[in-house]
Rosetta silent file (secondary structure, phi, psi, omega in degrees, C-alpha in Angstrom):
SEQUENCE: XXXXXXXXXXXXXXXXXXXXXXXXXXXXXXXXXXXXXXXXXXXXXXXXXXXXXXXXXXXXXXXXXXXXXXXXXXXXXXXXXXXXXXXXXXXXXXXXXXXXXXXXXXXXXXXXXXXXXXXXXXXXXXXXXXXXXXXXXXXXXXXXXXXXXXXXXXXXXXXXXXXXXXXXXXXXXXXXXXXXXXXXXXXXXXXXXXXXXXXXXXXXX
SCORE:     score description
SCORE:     0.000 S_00000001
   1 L     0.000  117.962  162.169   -9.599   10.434    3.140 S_00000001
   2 L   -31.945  117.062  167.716   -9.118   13.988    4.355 S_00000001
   3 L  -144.298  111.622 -169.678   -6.622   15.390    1.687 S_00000001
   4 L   -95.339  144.265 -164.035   -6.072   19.190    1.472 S_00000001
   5 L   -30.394  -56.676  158.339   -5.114   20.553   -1.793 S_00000001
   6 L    -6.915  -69.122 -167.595   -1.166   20.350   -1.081 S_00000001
   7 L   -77.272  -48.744 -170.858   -0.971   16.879   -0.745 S_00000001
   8 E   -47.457  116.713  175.055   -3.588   15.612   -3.207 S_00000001
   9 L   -94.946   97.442 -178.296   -1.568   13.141   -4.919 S_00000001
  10 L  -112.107  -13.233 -168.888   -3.268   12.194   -8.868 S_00000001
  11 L   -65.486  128.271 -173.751   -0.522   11.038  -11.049 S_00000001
  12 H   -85.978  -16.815  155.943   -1.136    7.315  -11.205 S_00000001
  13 H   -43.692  -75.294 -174.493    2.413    6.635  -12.232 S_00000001
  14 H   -40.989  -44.916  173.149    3.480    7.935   -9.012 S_00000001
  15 H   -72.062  -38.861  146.717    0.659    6.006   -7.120 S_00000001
  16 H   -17.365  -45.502 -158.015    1.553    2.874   -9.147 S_00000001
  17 H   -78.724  -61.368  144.055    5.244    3.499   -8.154 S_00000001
  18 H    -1.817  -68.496  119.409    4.241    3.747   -4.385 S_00000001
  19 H     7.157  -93.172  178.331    1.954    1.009   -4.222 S_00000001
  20 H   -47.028  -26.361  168.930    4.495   -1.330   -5.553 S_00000001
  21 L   -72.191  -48.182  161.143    6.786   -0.286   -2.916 S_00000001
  22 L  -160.400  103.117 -173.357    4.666   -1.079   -0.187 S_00000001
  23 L   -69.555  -18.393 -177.124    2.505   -3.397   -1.061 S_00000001
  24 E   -84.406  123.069 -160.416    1.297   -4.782    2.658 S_00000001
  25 E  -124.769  154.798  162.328   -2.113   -3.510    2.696 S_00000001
  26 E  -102.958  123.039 -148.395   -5.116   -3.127    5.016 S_00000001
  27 E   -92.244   98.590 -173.316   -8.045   -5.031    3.937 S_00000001
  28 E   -93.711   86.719  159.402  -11.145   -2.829    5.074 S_00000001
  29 E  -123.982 -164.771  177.875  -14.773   -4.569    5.099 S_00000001
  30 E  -146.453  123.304  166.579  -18.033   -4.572    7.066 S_00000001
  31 L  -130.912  115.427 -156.510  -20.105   -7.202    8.561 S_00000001
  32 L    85.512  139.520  -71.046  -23.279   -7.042   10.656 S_00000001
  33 L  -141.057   13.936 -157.820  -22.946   -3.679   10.811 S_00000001
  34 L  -122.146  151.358  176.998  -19.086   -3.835   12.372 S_00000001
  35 E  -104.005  131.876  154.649  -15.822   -2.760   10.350 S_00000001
  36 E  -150.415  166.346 -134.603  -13.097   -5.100   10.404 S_00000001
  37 E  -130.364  144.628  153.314   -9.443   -5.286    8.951 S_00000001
  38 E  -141.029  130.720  161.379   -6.735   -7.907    7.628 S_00000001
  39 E   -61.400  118.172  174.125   -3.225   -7.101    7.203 S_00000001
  40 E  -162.444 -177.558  165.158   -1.883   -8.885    3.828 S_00000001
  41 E   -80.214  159.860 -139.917   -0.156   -8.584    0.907 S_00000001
  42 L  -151.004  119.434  175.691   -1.341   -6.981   -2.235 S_00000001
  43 E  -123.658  131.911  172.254   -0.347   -6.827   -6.228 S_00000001
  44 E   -84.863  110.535  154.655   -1.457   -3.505   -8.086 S_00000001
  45 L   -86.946  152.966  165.737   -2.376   -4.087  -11.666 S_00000001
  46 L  -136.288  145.717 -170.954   -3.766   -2.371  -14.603 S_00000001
  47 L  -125.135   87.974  166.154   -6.344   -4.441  -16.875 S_00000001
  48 L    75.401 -141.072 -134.344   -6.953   -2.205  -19.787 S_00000001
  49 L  -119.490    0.174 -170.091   -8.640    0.935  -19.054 S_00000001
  50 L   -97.906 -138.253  138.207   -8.682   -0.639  -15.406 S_00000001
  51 L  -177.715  110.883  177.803   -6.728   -0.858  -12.450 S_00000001
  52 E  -124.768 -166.910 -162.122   -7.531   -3.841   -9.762 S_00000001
  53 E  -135.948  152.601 -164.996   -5.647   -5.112   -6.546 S_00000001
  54 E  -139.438  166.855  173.103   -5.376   -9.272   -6.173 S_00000001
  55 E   144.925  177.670 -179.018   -4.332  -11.243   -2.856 S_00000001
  56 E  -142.407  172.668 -157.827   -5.493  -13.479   -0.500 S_00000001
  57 L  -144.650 -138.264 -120.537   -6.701  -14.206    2.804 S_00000001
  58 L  -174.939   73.606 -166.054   -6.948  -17.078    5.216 S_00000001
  59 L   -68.638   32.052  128.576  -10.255  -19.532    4.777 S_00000001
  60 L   -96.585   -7.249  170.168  -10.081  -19.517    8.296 S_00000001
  61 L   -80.932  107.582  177.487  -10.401  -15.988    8.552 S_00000001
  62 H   -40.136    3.319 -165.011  -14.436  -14.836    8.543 S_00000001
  63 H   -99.594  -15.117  179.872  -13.555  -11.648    6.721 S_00000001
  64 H   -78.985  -18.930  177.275  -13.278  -13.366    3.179 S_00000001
  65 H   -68.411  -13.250 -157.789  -17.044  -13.999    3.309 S_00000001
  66 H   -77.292  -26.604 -145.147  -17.309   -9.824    3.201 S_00000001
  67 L   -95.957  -27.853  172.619  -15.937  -10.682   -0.768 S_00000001
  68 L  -109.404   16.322 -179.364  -19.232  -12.272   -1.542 S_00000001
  69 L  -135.452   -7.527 -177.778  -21.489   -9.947    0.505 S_00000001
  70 L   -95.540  133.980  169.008  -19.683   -6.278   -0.048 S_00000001
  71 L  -105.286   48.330  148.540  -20.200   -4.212   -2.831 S_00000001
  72 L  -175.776  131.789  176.791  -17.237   -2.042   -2.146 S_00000001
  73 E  -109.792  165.356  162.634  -14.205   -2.678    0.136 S_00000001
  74 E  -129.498  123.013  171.982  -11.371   -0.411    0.950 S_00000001
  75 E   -96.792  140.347 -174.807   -7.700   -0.969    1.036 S_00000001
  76 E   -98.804  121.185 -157.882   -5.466    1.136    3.012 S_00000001
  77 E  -126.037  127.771  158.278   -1.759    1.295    1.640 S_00000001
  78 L  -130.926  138.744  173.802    0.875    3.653    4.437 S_00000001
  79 L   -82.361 -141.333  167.636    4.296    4.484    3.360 S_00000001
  80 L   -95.979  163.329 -174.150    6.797    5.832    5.882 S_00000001
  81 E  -161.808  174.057 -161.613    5.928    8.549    7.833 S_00000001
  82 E  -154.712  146.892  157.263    7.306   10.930   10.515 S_00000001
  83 E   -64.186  133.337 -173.294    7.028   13.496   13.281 S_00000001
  84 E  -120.719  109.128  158.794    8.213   17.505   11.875 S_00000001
  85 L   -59.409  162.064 -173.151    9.231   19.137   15.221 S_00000001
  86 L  -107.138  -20.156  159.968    8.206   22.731   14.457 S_00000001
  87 L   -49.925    8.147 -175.160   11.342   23.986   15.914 S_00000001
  88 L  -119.812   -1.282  166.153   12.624   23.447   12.681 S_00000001
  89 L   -88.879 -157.595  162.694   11.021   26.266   11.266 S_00000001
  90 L   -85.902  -36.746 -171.361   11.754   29.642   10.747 S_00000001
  91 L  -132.362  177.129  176.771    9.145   31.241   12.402 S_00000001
  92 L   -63.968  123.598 -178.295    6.848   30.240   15.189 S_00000001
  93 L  -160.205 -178.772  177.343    4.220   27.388   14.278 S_00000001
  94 L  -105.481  149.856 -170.021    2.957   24.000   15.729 S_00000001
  95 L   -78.084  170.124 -159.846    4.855   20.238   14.808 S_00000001
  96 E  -129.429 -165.662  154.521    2.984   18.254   12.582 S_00000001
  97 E  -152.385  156.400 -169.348    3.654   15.000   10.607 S_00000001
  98 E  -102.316  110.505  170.149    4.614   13.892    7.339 S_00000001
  99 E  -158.714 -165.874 -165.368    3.852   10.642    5.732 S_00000001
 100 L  -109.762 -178.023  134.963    2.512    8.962    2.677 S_00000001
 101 L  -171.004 -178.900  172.684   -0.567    6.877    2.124 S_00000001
 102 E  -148.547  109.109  171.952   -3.202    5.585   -0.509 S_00000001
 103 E   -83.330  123.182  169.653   -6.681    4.570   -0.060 S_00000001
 104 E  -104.932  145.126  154.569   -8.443    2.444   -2.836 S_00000001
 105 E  -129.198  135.649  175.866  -12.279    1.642   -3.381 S_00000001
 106 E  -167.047 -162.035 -162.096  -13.521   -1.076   -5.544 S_00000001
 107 E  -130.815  117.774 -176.424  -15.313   -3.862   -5.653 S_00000001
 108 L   -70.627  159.424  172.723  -14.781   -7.300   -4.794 S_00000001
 109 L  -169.356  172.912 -154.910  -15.061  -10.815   -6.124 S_00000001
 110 E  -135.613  152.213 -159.271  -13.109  -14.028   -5.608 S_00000001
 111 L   -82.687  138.882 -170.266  -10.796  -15.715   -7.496 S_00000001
 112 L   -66.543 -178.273 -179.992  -11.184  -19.525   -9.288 S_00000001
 113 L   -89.375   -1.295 -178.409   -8.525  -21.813   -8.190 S_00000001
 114 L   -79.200  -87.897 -145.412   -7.172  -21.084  -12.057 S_00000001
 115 L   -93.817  -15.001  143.979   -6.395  -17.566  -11.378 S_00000001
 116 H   -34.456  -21.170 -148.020   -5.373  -17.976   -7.814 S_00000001
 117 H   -85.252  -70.537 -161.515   -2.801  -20.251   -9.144 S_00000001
 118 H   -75.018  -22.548  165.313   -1.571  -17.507  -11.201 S_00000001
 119 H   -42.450  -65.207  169.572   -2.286  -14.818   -8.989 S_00000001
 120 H   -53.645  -42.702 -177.379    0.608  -16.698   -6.629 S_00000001
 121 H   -95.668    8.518  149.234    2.961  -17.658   -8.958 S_00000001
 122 H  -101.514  -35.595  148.683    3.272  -13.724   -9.694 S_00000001
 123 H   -35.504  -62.442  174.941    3.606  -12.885   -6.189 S_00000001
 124 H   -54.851  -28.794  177.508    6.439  -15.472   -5.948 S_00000001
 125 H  -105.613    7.706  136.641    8.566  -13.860   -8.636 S_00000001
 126 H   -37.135  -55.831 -164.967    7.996  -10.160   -7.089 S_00000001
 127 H   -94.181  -12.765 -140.852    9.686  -11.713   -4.172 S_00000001
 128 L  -153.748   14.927  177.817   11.967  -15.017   -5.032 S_00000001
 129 L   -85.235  -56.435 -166.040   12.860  -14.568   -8.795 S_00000001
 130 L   -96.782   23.097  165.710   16.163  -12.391   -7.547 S_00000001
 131 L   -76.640  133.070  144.085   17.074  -14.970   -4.378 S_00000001
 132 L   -73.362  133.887  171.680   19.304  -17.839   -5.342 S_00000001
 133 L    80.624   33.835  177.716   17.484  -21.046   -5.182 S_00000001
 134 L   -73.678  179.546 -168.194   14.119  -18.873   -4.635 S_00000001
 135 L   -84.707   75.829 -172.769   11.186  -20.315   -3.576 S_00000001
 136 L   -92.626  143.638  164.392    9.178  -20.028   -7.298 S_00000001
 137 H   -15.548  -58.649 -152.430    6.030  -21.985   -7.931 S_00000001
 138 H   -79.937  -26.081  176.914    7.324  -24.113  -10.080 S_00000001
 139 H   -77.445  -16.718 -154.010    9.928  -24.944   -7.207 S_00000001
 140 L   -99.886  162.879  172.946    7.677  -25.997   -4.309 S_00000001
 141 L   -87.252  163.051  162.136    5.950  -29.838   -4.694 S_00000001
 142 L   -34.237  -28.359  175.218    3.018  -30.485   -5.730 S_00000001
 143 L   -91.240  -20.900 -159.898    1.906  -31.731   -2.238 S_00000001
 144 H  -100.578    0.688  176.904    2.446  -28.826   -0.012 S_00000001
 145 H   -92.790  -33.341 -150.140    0.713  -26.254   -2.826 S_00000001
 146 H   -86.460  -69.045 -174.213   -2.417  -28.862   -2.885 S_00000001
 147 H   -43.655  -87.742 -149.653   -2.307  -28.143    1.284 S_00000001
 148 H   -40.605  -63.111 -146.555   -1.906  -24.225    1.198 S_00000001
 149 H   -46.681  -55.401 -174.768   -4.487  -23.977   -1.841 S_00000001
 150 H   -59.173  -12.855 -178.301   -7.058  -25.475    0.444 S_00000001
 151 L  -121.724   28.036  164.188   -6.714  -23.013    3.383 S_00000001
 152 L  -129.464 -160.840 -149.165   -6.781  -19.675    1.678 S_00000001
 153 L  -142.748  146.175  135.376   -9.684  -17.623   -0.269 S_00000001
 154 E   -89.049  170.782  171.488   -8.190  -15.410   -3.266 S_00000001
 155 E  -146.235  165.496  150.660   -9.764  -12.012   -4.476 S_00000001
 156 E  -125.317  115.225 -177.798   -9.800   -9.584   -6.876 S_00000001
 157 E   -78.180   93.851  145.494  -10.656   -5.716   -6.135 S_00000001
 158 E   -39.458  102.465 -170.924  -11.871   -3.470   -9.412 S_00000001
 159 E   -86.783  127.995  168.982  -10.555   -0.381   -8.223 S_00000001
 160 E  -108.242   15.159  168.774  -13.167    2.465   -8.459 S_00000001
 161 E  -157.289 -177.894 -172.998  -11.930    5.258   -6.926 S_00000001
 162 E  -166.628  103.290  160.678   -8.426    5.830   -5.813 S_00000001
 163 E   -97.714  124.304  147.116   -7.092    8.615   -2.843 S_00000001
 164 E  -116.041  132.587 -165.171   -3.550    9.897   -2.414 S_00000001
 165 E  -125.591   72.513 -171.942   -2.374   11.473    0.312 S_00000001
 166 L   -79.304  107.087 -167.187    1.809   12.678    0.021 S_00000001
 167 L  -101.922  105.400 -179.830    1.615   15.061    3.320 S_00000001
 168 L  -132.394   30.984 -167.045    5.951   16.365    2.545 S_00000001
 169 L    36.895   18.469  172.056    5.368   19.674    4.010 S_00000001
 170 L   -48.722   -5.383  128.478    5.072   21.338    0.280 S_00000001
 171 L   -24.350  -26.575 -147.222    3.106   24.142    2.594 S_00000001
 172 L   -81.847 -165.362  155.142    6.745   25.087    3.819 S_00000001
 173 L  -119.506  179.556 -127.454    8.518   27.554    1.998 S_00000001
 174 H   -86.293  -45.835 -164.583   12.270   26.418    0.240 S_00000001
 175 H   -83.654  -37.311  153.279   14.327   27.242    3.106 S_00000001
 176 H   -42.504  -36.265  169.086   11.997   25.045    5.854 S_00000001
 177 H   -98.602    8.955  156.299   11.755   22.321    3.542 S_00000001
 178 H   -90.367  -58.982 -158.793   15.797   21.915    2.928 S_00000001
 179 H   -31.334  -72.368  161.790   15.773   22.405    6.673 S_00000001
 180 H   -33.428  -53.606 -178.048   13.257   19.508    7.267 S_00000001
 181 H  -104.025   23.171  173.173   15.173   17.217    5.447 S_00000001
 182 H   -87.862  -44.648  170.663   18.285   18.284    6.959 S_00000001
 183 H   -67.094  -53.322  168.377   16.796   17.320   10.346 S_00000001
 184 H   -51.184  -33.876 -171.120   15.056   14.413    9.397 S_00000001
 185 H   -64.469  -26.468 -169.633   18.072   12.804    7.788 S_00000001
 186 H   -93.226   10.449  177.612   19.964   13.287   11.392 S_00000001
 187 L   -67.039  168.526  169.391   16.992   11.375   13.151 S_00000001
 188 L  -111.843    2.637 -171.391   17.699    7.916   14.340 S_00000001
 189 L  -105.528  147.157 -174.584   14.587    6.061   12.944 S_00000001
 190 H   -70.442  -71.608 -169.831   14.083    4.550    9.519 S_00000001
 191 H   -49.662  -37.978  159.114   10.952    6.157    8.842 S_00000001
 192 H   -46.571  -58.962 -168.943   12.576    9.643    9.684 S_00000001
 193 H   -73.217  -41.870  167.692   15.250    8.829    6.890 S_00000001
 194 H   -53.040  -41.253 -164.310   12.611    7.936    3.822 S_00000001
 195 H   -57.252  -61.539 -140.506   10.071   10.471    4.779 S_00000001
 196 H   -65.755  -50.492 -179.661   13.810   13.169    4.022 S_00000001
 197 H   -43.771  -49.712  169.152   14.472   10.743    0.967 S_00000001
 198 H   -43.080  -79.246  176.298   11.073   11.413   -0.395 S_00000001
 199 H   -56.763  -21.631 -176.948   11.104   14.858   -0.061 S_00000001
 200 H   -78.276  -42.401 -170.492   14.647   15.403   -1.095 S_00000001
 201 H   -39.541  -53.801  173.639   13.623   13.573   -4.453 S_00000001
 202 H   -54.504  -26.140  128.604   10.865   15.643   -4.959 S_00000001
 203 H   -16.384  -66.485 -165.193   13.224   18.559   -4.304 S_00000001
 204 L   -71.660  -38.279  165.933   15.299   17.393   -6.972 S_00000001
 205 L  -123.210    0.000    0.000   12.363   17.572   -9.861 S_00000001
């Protein structure tokens, strides 16, 4: 990923922090010579001295076969992100955009039905531990987990390389970037208001 010196994100805390935050990932592999993509969910880990990515896919989807024929996949992680009218500067320039993202490379392999199990039942209490009455492993029967198990494929990614990209105008100088996240905050779009949260934070330390 294009990342110019600005932007270039390395603290792995930060990318960790990120990550976990939005977690719906794009599943990148290639087969027969063609690239293709699945949208899915994702858990970031560190193993030691490691760092891999877990999840699952769809055993009707052909793209899980890429996990036993790829030696490196890529997942795409995007935060929020936003159009910066340029009219918002000080001086005459062109509008741009802001946003977040992360690429990972690693290497795939696929998960026993042991550590899918567990794989799942950590996914469920990311999302359904702080619901009342969530839906935890341990809650659903026995029959309808027996069903699901059979129609998905788990994985595990080794990640071996890792790009971050926070593009938060840090080019701008102090009074363009309070500006910028005076105007973004007065946008009407969701993505407009995180990108200014983001940047105000960053502001802030």
């Amino acid at each position: 990923m294009y990342t110019p010196k600005y932007y270039k994100v390395t603290d792995m805390e930060e990318i960790k922090d990120f990550i976990s935050k939005n977690s719906f990932a794009i599943f990148v592999s290639t087969r027969d010579g063609r690239s293709i993509a699945t949208h899915l969910p994702i858990l970031f880990q560190q193993e030691g001295e490691d760092y891999v990515v877990t999840g699952h896919m769809a055993y009707g989807n052909p793209q899980w076969k890429t996990l036993q024929e790829s030696e490196e996949i890529l997942l795409i992680i995007q935060g929020p992100h936003s159009y910066i009218s340029s009219s918002w500067y000080e001086n005459e320039n062109v509008p741009t955009w802001n946003y977040q993202a992360v690429h990972l490379y690693g290497t795939p392999t696929i998960l026993s039905q042991e550590d899918l199990v567990q794989d799942l039942t950590r996914l469920l209490e990311k999302y359904e531990s702080h619901r009342p009455d969530g839906a935890l492993w341990n809650t659903l029967s026995r029959d309808l987990l027996d069903k699901e198990l059979r129609g998905i494929v788990g994985f595990k990614i080794k990640v071996n390389e890792v790009q971050a990209a926070f593009k938060l105008s840090q080019n701008r100088n102090d009074r363009d970037y309070e500006t910028i996240i005076e105007k973004l905050r007065a946008e009407e779009d969701e993505n407009s208001h995180q990108i200014a949260k983001v940047m105000a934070k960053r502001l802030d330390n």
